[in-house]
PDB file of C-alpha atoms and ligand atoms in Angstrom:
ATOM      1  CA  MET A   1       6.997  10.163 -27.408  1.00 31.00           C
ATOM      2  CA  THR A   2       3.297   9.797 -26.549  1.00 34.00           C
ATOM      3  CA  LEU A   3       4.135   7.201 -23.911  1.00 34.00           C
ATOM      4  CA  ILE A   4       6.703   9.466 -22.275  1.00 33.00           C
ATOM      5  CA  LEU A   5       4.237  12.365 -22.228  1.00 32.00           C
ATOM      6  CA  LEU A   6       1.469  10.200 -20.780  1.00 32.00           C
ATOM      7  CA  LYS A   7       3.582   9.543 -17.688  1.00 32.00           C
ATOM      8  CA  TRP A   8       3.317  13.229 -16.865  1.00 29.00           C
ATOM      9  CA  VAL A   9      -0.410  13.610 -17.353  1.00 32.00           C
ATOM     10  CA  LYS A  10      -1.852  14.237 -13.913  1.00 41.00           C
ATOM     11  CA  PRO A  11      -4.755  11.867 -13.281  1.00 51.00           C
ATOM     12  CA  GLY A  12      -7.946  13.863 -12.730  1.00 55.00           C
ATOM     13  CA  MET A  13     -11.059  12.987 -10.822  1.00 71.00           C
ATOM     14  CA  THR A  14     -13.650  10.564 -12.173  1.00 87.00           C
ATOM     15  CA  ARG A  15     -16.115  12.502 -14.288  1.00 95.00           C
ATOM     16  CA  LEU A  16     -19.732  12.001 -13.293  1.00 97.00           C
ATOM     17  CA  TYR A  17     -22.512  11.663 -15.890  1.00 97.00           C
ATOM     18  CA  TYR A  18     -26.263  12.209 -16.011  1.00 98.00           C
ATOM     19  CA  ASP A  19     -27.390   8.606 -15.490  1.00 97.00           C
ATOM     20  CA  ILE A  20     -25.576   8.195 -12.183  1.00 96.00           C
ATOM     21  CA  ILE A  21     -26.561  11.562 -10.698  1.00 98.00           C
ATOM     22  CA  LYS A  22     -30.096  12.055 -12.015  1.00 98.00           C
ATOM     23  CA  ASP A  23     -31.751  10.488  -8.948  1.00 98.00           C
ATOM     24  CA  ILE A  24     -29.782  12.467  -6.353  1.00 98.00           C
ATOM     25  CA  PRO A  25     -32.417  15.214  -5.807  1.00 98.00           C
ATOM     26  CA  ASP A  26     -35.091  12.605  -4.997  1.00 98.00           C
ATOM     27  CA  SER A  27     -32.889  10.332  -2.903  1.00 98.00           C
ATOM     28  CA  MET A  28     -31.780  12.608  -0.071  1.00 98.00           C
ATOM     29  CA  GLU A  29     -34.190  11.198   2.547  1.00 98.00           C
ATOM     30  CA  ASN A  30     -33.098   7.646   1.718  1.00 98.00           C
ATOM     31  CA  LEU A  31     -29.467   8.667   1.946  1.00 98.00           C
ATOM     32  CA  ASP A  32     -30.083  10.085   5.432  1.00 98.00           C
ATOM     33  CA  LYS A  33     -31.637   6.774   6.448  1.00 98.00           C
ATOM     34  CA  SER A  34     -28.874   4.573   5.064  1.00 98.00           C
ATOM     35  CA  LEU A  35     -26.139   6.780   6.555  1.00 98.00           C
ATOM     36  CA  ALA A  36     -27.890   6.646   9.930  1.00 98.00           C
ATOM     37  CA  GLU A  37     -28.047   2.834   9.735  1.00 98.00           C
ATOM     38  CA  SER A  38     -24.316   2.631   9.006  1.00 98.00           C
ATOM     39  CA  THR A  39     -23.012   5.432  11.213  1.00 98.00           C
ATOM     40  CA  GLY A  40     -25.756   6.639  13.567  1.00 98.00           C
ATOM     41  CA  LEU A  41     -25.535  10.053  11.854  1.00 98.00           C
ATOM     42  CA  ASN A  42     -27.468  11.625   8.983  1.00 98.00           C
ATOM     43  CA  LEU A  43     -25.849  13.568   6.130  1.00 98.00           C
ATOM     44  CA  PHE A  44     -25.856  16.900   7.966  1.00 98.00           C
ATOM     45  CA  GLU A  45     -24.465  15.418  11.194  1.00 98.00           C
ATOM     46  CA  LEU A  46     -21.765  13.493   9.368  1.00 98.00           C
ATOM     47  CA  ALA A  47     -20.707  16.534   7.324  1.00 98.00           C
ATOM     48  CA  ALA A  48     -20.637  18.683  10.480  1.00 97.00           C
ATOM     49  CA  ARG A  49     -18.399  16.089  12.114  1.00 97.00           C
ATOM     50  CA  ALA A  50     -16.049  16.124   9.096  1.00 98.00           C
ATOM     51  CA  ALA A  51     -16.099  19.934   9.237  1.00 96.00           C
ATOM     52  CA  GLY A  52     -14.985  19.715  12.871  1.00 95.00           C
ATOM     53  CA  THR A  53     -18.028  21.527  14.146  1.00 94.00           C
ATOM     54  CA  ASP A  54     -21.135  20.942  16.208  1.00 91.00           C
ATOM     55  CA  SER A  55     -24.140  19.955  14.090  1.00 94.00           C
ATOM     56  CA  ARG A  56     -26.702  21.436  16.504  1.00 93.00           C
ATOM     57  CA  ARG A  57     -25.017  24.837  16.471  1.00 90.00           C
ATOM     58  CA  LEU A  58     -24.609  24.757  12.696  1.00 92.00           C
ATOM     59  CA  SER A  59     -28.160  23.615  11.949  1.00 92.00           C
ATOM     60  CA  GLY A  60     -29.439  26.928  13.317  1.00 90.00           C
ATOM     61  CA  GLU A  61     -27.002  28.804  11.064  1.00 91.00           C
ATOM     62  CA  VAL A  62     -27.316  27.316   7.567  1.00 95.00           C
ATOM     63  CA  GLY A  63     -30.655  28.945   6.751  1.00 94.00           C
ATOM     64  CA  LYS A  64     -28.907  32.324   6.957  1.00 95.00           C
ATOM     65  CA  TYR A  65     -26.635  31.493   4.005  1.00 97.00           C
ATOM     66  CA  THR A  66     -27.468  31.791   0.339  1.00 98.00           C
ATOM     67  CA  ALA A  67     -25.563  29.490  -1.995  1.00 98.00           C
ATOM     68  CA  ALA A  68     -25.356  29.624  -5.787  1.00 98.00           C
ATOM     69  CA  VAL A  69     -24.234  26.900  -8.178  1.00 98.00           C
ATOM     70  CA  VAL A  70     -22.512  28.213 -11.307  1.00 98.00           C
ATOM     71  CA  PRO A  71     -22.606  25.831 -14.303  1.00 98.00           C
ATOM     72  CA  ILE A  72     -19.249  25.710 -16.101  1.00 98.00           C
ATOM     73  CA  THR A  73     -19.044  25.068 -19.854  1.00 98.00           C
ATOM     74  CA  SER A  74     -15.262  24.774 -20.262  1.00 97.00           C
ATOM     75  CA  GLY A  75     -13.505  21.488 -21.091  1.00 97.00           C
ATOM     76  CA  LYS A  76     -16.002  18.682 -21.615  1.00 97.00           C
ATOM     77  CA  GLY A  77     -18.819  21.071 -20.758  1.00 98.00           C
ATOM     78  CA  ILE A  78     -21.918  21.013 -18.616  1.00 98.00           C
ATOM     79  CA  ILE A  79     -23.021  17.690 -17.132  1.00 98.00           C
ATOM     80  CA  THR A  80     -26.816  17.593 -17.351  1.00 98.00           C
ATOM     81  CA  GLY A  81     -28.170  17.280 -13.834  1.00 98.00           C
ATOM     82  CA  PHE A  82     -24.909  18.220 -12.069  1.00 98.00           C
ATOM     83  CA  SER A  83     -25.848  21.738 -10.915  1.00 98.00           C
ATOM     84  CA  GLU A  84     -29.359  20.489 -10.082  1.00 98.00           C
ATOM     85  CA  ALA A  85     -27.899  17.711  -7.900  1.00 98.00           C
ATOM     86  CA  VAL A  86     -25.534  20.116  -6.080  1.00 99.00           C
ATOM     87  CA  SER A  87     -28.338  22.610  -5.519  1.00 98.00           C
ATOM     88  CA  ALA A  88     -30.683  19.871  -4.216  1.00 98.00           C
ATOM     89  CA  ILE A  89     -28.025  18.657  -1.748  1.00 98.00           C
ATOM     90  CA  LEU A  90     -27.540  22.227  -0.473  1.00 98.00           C
ATOM     91  CA  CYS A  91     -31.308  22.765  -0.104  1.00 98.00           C
ATOM     92  CA  HIS A  92     -31.582  19.464   1.769  1.00 98.00           C
ATOM     93  CA  LEU A  93     -28.964  20.723   4.239  1.00 98.00           C
ATOM     94  CA  GLY A  94     -31.006  23.894   4.798  1.00 97.00           C
ATOM     95  CA  PHE A  95     -29.178  26.414   2.592  1.00 98.00           C
ATOM     96  CA  ALA A  96     -31.127  28.795   0.380  1.00 97.00           C
ATOM     97  CA  ALA A  97     -29.617  27.502  -2.863  1.00 98.00           C
ATOM     98  CA  HIS A  98     -30.161  28.258  -6.548  1.00 98.00           C
ATOM     99  CA  ILE A  99     -28.464  27.781  -9.924  1.00 98.00           C
ATOM    100  CA  THR A 100     -27.299  30.935 -11.676  1.00 98.00           C
ATOM    101  CA  GLY A 101     -29.086  31.816 -14.929  1.00 98.00           C
ATOM    102  CA  GLU A 102     -25.774  32.357 -16.735  1.00 98.00           C
ATOM    103  CA  PRO A 103     -22.816  29.920 -16.746  1.00 98.00           C
ATOM    104  CA  ASP A 104     -19.087  30.674 -16.336  1.00 98.00           C
ATOM    105  CA  VAL A 105     -17.769  34.192 -15.592  1.00 98.00           C
ATOM    106  CA  ALA A 106     -21.186  35.773 -16.189  1.00 98.00           C
ATOM    107  CA  GLY A 107     -22.552  33.365 -13.581  1.00 98.00           C
ATOM    108  CA  ILE A 108     -19.910  34.467 -11.088  1.00 98.00           C
ATOM    109  CA  GLY A 109     -20.888  38.072 -11.820  1.00 98.00           C
ATOM    110  CA  GLU A 110     -24.476  37.099 -11.064  1.00 98.00           C
ATOM    111  CA  VAL A 111     -23.369  35.605  -7.722  1.00 98.00           C
ATOM    112  CA  PHE A 112     -21.869  38.958  -6.727  1.00 96.00           C
ATOM    113  CA  ASN A 113     -24.825  40.949  -7.989  1.00 97.00           C
ATOM    114  CA  CYS A 114     -27.387  38.881  -6.117  1.00 96.00           C
ATOM    115  CA  GLY A 115     -25.261  38.989  -2.933  1.00 96.00           C
ATOM    116  CA  ALA A 116     -24.976  35.203  -2.491  1.00 97.00           C
ATOM    117  CA  ASP A 117     -22.632  34.139   0.312  1.00 97.00           C
ATOM    118  CA  ILE A 118     -21.135  31.016  -1.279  1.00 98.00           C
ATOM    119  CA  PHE A 119     -20.783  29.715  -4.804  1.00 98.00           C
ATOM    120  CA  PHE A 120     -20.045  26.231  -6.080  1.00 99.00           C
ATOM    121  CA  ALA A 121     -18.382  25.649  -9.462  1.00 98.00           C
ATOM    122  CA  ALA A 122     -16.717  22.649 -11.125  1.00 98.00           C
ATOM    123  CA  ASP A 123     -14.690  22.172 -14.264  1.00 97.00           C
ATOM    124  CA  ASP A 124     -13.069  18.872 -15.295  1.00 96.00           C
ATOM    125  CA  ARG A 125     -10.189  19.226 -12.816  1.00 95.00           C
ATOM    126  CA  LYS A 126     -11.514  21.066  -9.755  1.00 97.00           C
ATOM    127  CA  PHE A 127     -14.745  21.459  -7.875  1.00 98.00           C
ATOM    128  CA  LEU A 128     -14.660  24.316  -5.371  1.00 98.00           C
ATOM    129  CA  ALA A 129     -16.932  25.996  -2.854  1.00 98.00           C
ATOM    130  CA  VAL A 130     -15.997  29.649  -2.421  1.00 98.00           C
ATOM    131  CA  ASN A 131     -17.371  31.570   0.541  1.00 97.00           C
ATOM    132  CA  LEU A 132     -17.221  35.227  -0.481  1.00 96.00           C
ATOM    133  CA  LYS A 133     -17.904  36.512   3.021  1.00 95.00           C
ATOM    134  CA  ASN A 134     -15.082  34.763   4.925  1.00 94.00           C
ATOM    135  CA  SER A 135     -12.725  33.915   1.993  1.00 95.00           C
ATOM    136  CA  ILE A 136     -12.769  30.179   2.747  1.00 96.00           C
ATOM    137  CA  ILE A 137     -12.306  27.956  -0.300  1.00 97.00           C
ATOM    138  CA  VAL A 138     -13.042  24.230  -0.014  1.00 98.00           C
ATOM    139  CA  ASP A 139     -11.883  21.602  -2.486  1.00 98.00           C
ATOM    140  CA  ASN A 140     -14.226  18.701  -3.274  1.00 98.00           C
ATOM    141  CA  SER A 141     -11.515  15.998  -3.183  1.00 98.00           C
ATOM    142  CA  GLN A 142     -10.417  16.999   0.328  1.00 98.00           C
ATOM    143  CA  ALA A 143     -13.996  17.367   1.531  1.00 98.00           C
ATOM    144  CA  THR A 144     -14.997  13.998   0.056  1.00 98.00           C
ATOM    145  CA  ALA A 145     -12.007  12.303   1.687  1.00 98.00           C
ATOM    146  CA  ALA A 146     -12.898  13.828   5.067  1.00 98.00           C
ATOM    147  CA  GLY A 147     -16.567  12.878   4.716  1.00 98.00           C
ATOM    148  CA  PHE A 148     -15.893   9.217   3.954  1.00 98.00           C
ATOM    149  CA  VAL A 149     -13.138   8.921   6.585  1.00 98.00           C
ATOM    150  CA  HIS A 150     -15.464  10.329   9.255  1.00 98.00           C
ATOM    151  CA  ALA A 151     -18.219   8.008   8.005  1.00 98.00           C
ATOM    152  CA  LEU A 152     -15.841   5.080   8.582  1.00 98.00           C
ATOM    153  CA  ALA A 153     -14.927   6.392  12.046  1.00 98.00           C
ATOM    154  CA  ALA A 154     -18.585   6.956  12.958  1.00 98.00           C
ATOM    155  CA  ALA A 155     -19.465   3.452  11.686  1.00 98.00           C
ATOM    156  CA  ALA A 156     -16.765   1.981  13.954  1.00 98.00           C
ATOM    157  CA  GLU A 157     -18.114   3.994  16.920  1.00 98.00           C
ATOM    158  CA  HIS A 158     -21.661   2.894  16.058  1.00 98.00           C
ATOM    159  CA  LYS A 159     -20.431  -0.673  16.689  1.00 96.00           C
ATOM    160  CA  GLY A 160     -18.746   0.341  19.967  1.00 97.00           C
ATOM    161  CA  LYS A 161     -15.249   0.410  18.396  1.00 97.00           C
ATOM    162  CA  GLN A 162     -12.740   3.120  17.444  1.00 97.00           C
ATOM    163  CA  LEU A 163     -10.518   3.757  14.426  1.00 97.00           C
ATOM    164  CA  LYS A 164      -7.716   4.970  16.696  1.00 97.00           C
ATOM    165  CA  GLY A 165      -4.952   2.368  16.678  1.00 97.00           C
ATOM    166  CA  GLN A 166      -6.803   0.207  14.114  1.00 97.00           C
ATOM    167  CA  PRO A 167      -5.419  -0.766  10.712  1.00 98.00           C
ATOM    168  CA  VAL A 168      -7.323   0.912   7.885  1.00 98.00           C
ATOM    169  CA  LEU A 169      -6.760   0.023   4.236  1.00 98.00           C
ATOM    170  CA  VAL A 170      -6.925   2.870   1.694  1.00 98.00           C
ATOM    171  CA  ILE A 171      -7.421   1.596  -1.864  1.00 98.00           C
ATOM    172  CA  GLY A 172      -6.432   4.087  -4.571  1.00 98.00           C
ATOM    173  CA  LEU A 173      -4.049   6.998  -4.098  1.00 98.00           C
ATOM    174  CA  GLY A 174      -5.678   9.587  -6.331  1.00 97.00           C
ATOM    175  CA  PRO A 175      -6.706  13.021  -4.994  1.00 97.00           C
ATOM    176  CA  VAL A 176      -9.396  11.576  -2.667  1.00 98.00           C
ATOM    177  CA  GLY A 177      -7.414   8.534  -1.462  1.00 98.00           C
ATOM    178  CA  SER A 178      -4.283  10.510  -0.638  1.00 97.00           C
ATOM    179  CA  HIS A 179      -6.267  13.116   1.325  1.00 98.00           C
ATOM    180  CA  ALA A 180      -8.040  10.272   3.116  1.00 98.00           C
ATOM    181  CA  VAL A 181      -4.637   9.069   4.360  1.00 98.00           C
ATOM    182  CA  TYR A 182      -4.048  12.439   6.080  1.00 96.00           C
ATOM    183  CA  GLU A 183      -7.518  12.419   7.623  1.00 97.00           C
ATOM    184  CA  LEU A 184      -7.069   8.851   8.898  1.00 98.00           C
ATOM    185  CA  GLU A 185      -3.695   9.692  10.402  1.00 97.00           C
ATOM    186  CA  ARG A 186      -5.271  12.645  12.188  1.00 96.00           C
ATOM    187  CA  LEU A 187      -7.699  10.154  13.742  1.00 97.00           C
ATOM    188  CA  GLY A 188      -4.831   7.917  14.852  1.00 97.00           C
ATOM    189  CA  ALA A 189      -5.502   4.980  12.481  1.00 98.00           C
ATOM    190  CA  ARG A 190      -2.683   2.731  11.259  1.00 98.00           C
ATOM    191  CA  VAL A 191      -2.894   3.319   7.533  1.00 98.00           C
ATOM    192  CA  ARG A 192      -2.164   0.713   4.868  1.00 98.00           C
ATOM    193  CA  VAL A 193      -2.264   1.744   1.233  1.00 98.00           C
ATOM    194  CA  PHE A 194      -2.833  -0.114  -2.027  1.00 98.00           C
ATOM    195  CA  ASP A 195      -2.663   1.215  -5.567  1.00 98.00           C
ATOM    196  CA  THR A 196      -2.350  -0.772  -8.801  1.00 97.00           C
ATOM    197  CA  ASP A 197       0.353   1.739  -9.791  1.00 97.00           C
ATOM    198  CA  THR A 198       3.085   0.259  -7.589  1.00 97.00           C
ATOM    199  CA  GLU A 199       5.556   2.991  -8.470  1.00 97.00           C
ATOM    200  CA  LYS A 200       3.088   5.621  -7.222  1.00 97.00           C
ATOM    201  CA  MET A 201       2.281   3.576  -4.102  1.00 97.00           C
ATOM    202  CA  ASN A 202       5.950   3.143  -3.189  1.00 96.00           C
ATOM    203  CA  ARG A 203       6.707   6.830  -3.825  1.00 96.00           C
ATOM    204  CA  PHE A 204       3.748   7.865  -1.658  1.00 97.00           C
ATOM    205  CA  SER A 205       4.803   5.466   1.123  1.00 96.00           C
ATOM    206  CA  SER A 206       8.407   6.639   1.111  1.00 95.00           C
ATOM    207  CA  LEU A 207       7.216  10.251   1.455  1.00 93.00           C
ATOM    208  CA  HIS A 208       4.798   9.281   4.256  1.00 91.00           C
ATOM    209  CA  GLY A 209       6.847   6.989   6.468  1.00 87.00           C
ATOM    210  CA  SER A 210       3.885   6.202   8.718  1.00 93.00           C
ATOM    211  CA  VAL A 211       1.878   4.356   6.028  1.00 97.00           C
ATOM    212  CA  THR A 212       2.458   0.733   5.014  1.00 97.00           C
ATOM    213  CA  PRO A 213       2.196  -0.214   1.331  1.00 97.00           C
ATOM    214  CA  VAL A 214       0.569  -3.584   0.641  1.00 98.00           C
ATOM    215  CA  SER A 215       1.488  -5.646  -2.386  1.00 96.00           C
ATOM    216  CA  SER A 216      -1.560  -7.933  -2.403  1.00 97.00           C
ATOM    217  CA  LEU A 217      -5.045  -6.439  -2.164  1.00 98.00           C
ATOM    218  CA  ALA A 218      -6.565  -9.879  -1.459  1.00 98.00           C
ATOM    219  CA  GLU A 219      -4.248 -10.474   1.508  1.00 98.00           C
ATOM    220  CA  ALA A 220      -4.812  -6.981   2.897  1.00 98.00           C
ATOM    221  CA  LEU A 221      -8.602  -7.471   2.692  1.00 98.00           C
ATOM    222  CA  LEU A 222      -8.232 -10.665   4.735  1.00 97.00           C
ATOM    223  CA  GLU A 223      -6.532  -8.780   7.572  1.00 96.00           C
ATOM    224  CA  THR A 224      -8.146  -5.325   7.594  1.00 98.00           C
ATOM    225  CA  ASP A 225     -11.653  -4.668   8.921  1.00 98.00           C
ATOM    226  CA  TYR A 226     -11.856  -0.994   7.891  1.00 98.00           C
ATOM    227  CA  VAL A 227     -11.540  -0.124   4.207  1.00 98.00           C
ATOM    228  CA  LEU A 228     -11.628   3.231   2.441  1.00 98.00           C
ATOM    229  CA  ASP A 229     -12.164   2.451  -1.246  1.00 98.00           C
ATOM    230  CA  ALA A 230     -11.184   5.524  -3.250  1.00 98.00           C
ATOM    231  CA  ALA A 231     -10.319   3.651  -6.452  1.00 97.00           C
ATOM    232  CA  PRO A 232     -12.510   4.242  -9.514  1.00 96.00           C
ATOM    233  CA  ALA A 233     -12.554   0.477 -10.175  1.00 96.00           C
ATOM    234  CA  PRO A 234     -15.471  -1.987 -10.174  1.00 97.00           C
ATOM    235  CA  ASP A 235     -15.466  -5.536  -8.782  1.00 97.00           C
ATOM    236  CA  ILE A 236     -12.346  -5.413  -6.612  1.00 97.00           C
ATOM    237  CA  VAL A 237     -14.014  -6.691  -3.413  1.00 98.00           C
ATOM    238  CA  THR A 238     -15.886  -9.995  -3.755  1.00 98.00           C
ATOM    239  CA  GLY A 239     -18.678 -11.390  -1.581  1.00 97.00           C
ATOM    240  CA  GLU A 240     -16.252 -13.860  -0.062  1.00 97.00           C
ATOM    241  CA  GLN A 241     -13.773 -11.101   0.804  1.00 98.00           C
ATOM    242  CA  LEU A 242     -16.404  -8.940   2.509  1.00 98.00           C
ATOM    243  CA  ARG A 243     -16.193 -10.431   6.008  1.00 97.00           C
ATOM    244  CA  PRO A 244     -18.957  -9.719   8.597  1.00 97.00           C
ATOM    245  CA  GLU A 245     -16.583  -7.529  10.672  1.00 97.00           C
ATOM    246  CA  MET A 246     -15.706  -5.301   7.721  1.00 98.00           C
ATOM    247  CA  VAL A 247     -16.909  -1.773   6.974  1.00 98.00           C
ATOM    248  CA  VAL A 248     -16.229  -0.330   3.514  1.00 98.00           C
ATOM    249  CA  SER A 249     -16.516   3.427   3.108  1.00 98.00           C
ATOM    250  CA  CYS A 250     -16.422   4.135  -0.578  1.00 98.00           C
ATOM    251  CA  PRO A 251     -16.040   7.512  -2.305  1.00 98.00           C
ATOM    252  CA  GLY A 252     -14.792   5.738  -5.456  1.00 96.00           C
ATOM    253  CA  VAL A 253     -17.039   5.909  -8.531  1.00 97.00           C
ATOM    254  CA  PRO A 254     -17.784   3.266  -9.650  1.00 97.00           C
ATOM    255  CA  HIS A 255     -17.692   1.520  -6.280  1.00 97.00           C
ATOM    256  CA  GLY A 256     -15.539  -1.582  -5.877  1.00 98.00           C
ATOM    257  CA  LEU A 257     -18.020  -4.195  -4.669  1.00 98.00           C
ATOM    258  CA  THR A 258     -19.098  -7.073  -6.892  1.00 98.00           C
ATOM    259  CA  ALA A 259     -22.880  -7.573  -7.239  1.00 98.00           C
ATOM    260  CA  GLU A 260     -22.631 -10.473  -4.778  1.00 98.00           C
ATOM    261  CA  ALA A 261     -20.713  -8.381  -2.210  1.00 98.00           C
ATOM    262  CA  LEU A 262     -23.186  -5.507  -2.608  1.00 98.00           C
ATOM    263  CA  ALA A 263     -26.190  -7.769  -2.055  1.00 97.00           C
ATOM    264  CA  ASP A 264     -24.651  -8.962   1.195  1.00 97.00           C
ATOM    265  CA  ALA A 265     -23.137  -5.686   2.448  1.00 98.00           C
ATOM    266  CA  GLY A 266     -26.137  -3.860   3.962  1.00 97.00           C
ATOM    267  CA  SER A 267     -25.059  -1.141   6.405  1.00 98.00           C
ATOM    268  CA  ARG A 268     -21.413  -2.258   6.203  1.00 98.00           C
ATOM    269  CA  PHE A 269     -21.152  -0.384   2.905  1.00 98.00           C
ATOM    270  CA  ILE A 270     -21.176   3.437   2.779  1.00 98.00           C
ATOM    271  CA  HIS A 271     -21.284   5.004  -0.657  1.00 98.00           C
ATOM    272  CA  ASP A 272     -22.705   7.907  -2.637  1.00 98.00           C
ATOM    273  CA  LYS A 273     -21.818   9.669  -5.865  1.00 97.00           C
ATOM    274  CA  LEU A 274     -21.763  13.316  -4.706  1.00 98.00           C
ATOM    275  CA  PRO A 275     -23.810  14.284  -1.592  1.00 98.00           C
ATOM    276  CA  LEU A 276     -21.325  13.672   1.240  1.00 98.00           C
ATOM    277  CA  GLY A 277     -18.522  15.565  -0.515  1.00 98.00           C
ATOM    278  CA  VAL A 278     -20.808  18.513  -1.300  1.00 98.00           C
ATOM    279  CA  ALA A 279     -22.208  18.521   2.248  1.00 98.00           C
ATOM    280  CA  VAL A 280     -18.710  18.679   3.772  1.00 98.00           C
ATOM    281  CA  MET A 281     -17.707  21.438   1.302  1.00 98.00           C
ATOM    282  CA  ALA A 282     -20.760  23.451   2.324  1.00 98.00           C
ATOM    283  CA  LEU A 283     -20.350  23.075   6.080  1.00 98.00           C
ATOM    284  CA  ARG A 284     -16.589  23.618   6.005  1.00 97.00           C
ATOM    285  CA  SER A 285     -17.135  26.787   3.996  1.00 97.00           C
ATOM    286  CA  ILE A 286     -19.227  28.278   6.817  1.00 96.00           C
ATOM    287  CA  SER A 287     -17.201  27.052   9.778  1.00 91.00           C
ATOM    288  CA  ASN A 288     -13.720  28.242  10.621  1.00 72.00           C
ATOM    289  CA  THR A 289     -12.891  25.320  12.882  1.00 64.00           C
ATOM    290  CA  TRP A 290     -11.485  22.767  10.429  1.00 53.00           C
ATOM    291  CA  VAL A 291      -8.615  24.715   8.772  1.00 54.00           C
TER     292      VAL A 291
HETATM  293  C1  LIG B   1     -17.137  16.968  -8.964  1.00 82.31           C
HETATM  294  C2  LIG B   1     -17.245  15.547  -9.231  1.00 82.31           C
HETATM  295  C3  LIG B   1     -16.990  14.603  -8.131  1.00 82.31           C
HETATM  296  C4  LIG B   1     -16.579  13.446  -8.871  1.00 82.31           C
HETATM  297  N1  LIG B   1     -16.245  13.720 -10.080  1.00 82.31           N
HETATM  298  C5  LIG B   1     -16.290  15.098 -10.329  1.00 82.31           C
HETATM  299  C6  LIG B   1     -16.743  15.493 -11.732  1.00 82.31           C
HETATM  300  O1  LIG B   1     -17.571  14.870 -12.312  1.00 82.31           O
HETATM  301  N2  LIG B   1     -16.146  16.582 -12.228  1.00 82.31           N
HETATM  302  C7  LIG B   1     -16.579  17.199 -13.435  1.00 82.31           C
HETATM  303  C8  LIG B   1     -17.636  18.217 -13.106  1.00 82.31           C
HETATM  304  C9  LIG B   1     -17.958  19.063 -14.306  1.00 82.31           C
HETATM  305  C10 LIG B   1     -19.197  19.906 -14.074  1.00 82.31           C
HETATM  306  C11 LIG B   1     -19.602  20.720 -15.271  1.00 82.31           C
HETATM  307  C12 LIG B   1     -20.885  21.490 -14.962  1.00 82.31           C
HETATM  308  O2  LIG B   1     -21.975  20.946 -15.190  1.00 82.31           O
HETATM  309  O3  LIG B   1     -20.814  22.624 -14.484  1.00 82.31           O
HETATM  310  N3  LIG B   1     -18.564  21.638 -15.680  1.00 82.31           N
END
């Protein structure tokens, strides 16, 4: 009976924890630098691109918005450092951001009372940005997918290439990977998909006739220069498999590179644990162009 029930449990997102997010507030400048090396764009510019809007226009706007992060105690509870990391990312982008004094519904009440424009709140299944002034709601999985897809596209352009017409391999068809497929198709890429759950991969591919399922990850890595790794699995791309032409954009936590691949990857590897997704949520929530 348990086995039958398990088949119907919807897989959630990977849950972050203190040790992997604690350094986020102090690492924003370094993130800007590494993103610029890989893509030619910093966090703000990349998020604006994924939000479908002009970063110069938006950079003059963000300071006008106040954003609040509401800690949520339900389910597995508060993750120490989570609200602090989200707030630090928002401040880095130029928002006037703070964490509410109260969690949960009382925190949302506080957001209204203090007149904040946007609030951010996450439980174990969803992480949303809600703009109270324009009624735009942005989901973290969709925003993260868009951020890492546009990072891959910008990295290709940084090397004088384009994703349009190119094969791109998406590893992992969870909430982020499946949204990444839509974003890549919008950009005109030829999407290949791999998931260890072959039943899920084949179902997804039959519903989306334009994508090609691949049965061997190793073979696909040999033939595909652009990879979007959205699988929460370590050590799936080895140093030998990471060819010099490849770019791996990786929202998956933990990332999929072996220690050897990571040491060799340099700017061919784009990864963070939270900032790009939050940045796209924030900029999408204040721009009406992406919906
Ligand atoms: C939102 C992140 C992105 C990746 N994994 C997701 C995660 O860890 N979700 C759980 C978030 C829980 C937050 C907690 C708090 O501190 O407010 N309820």
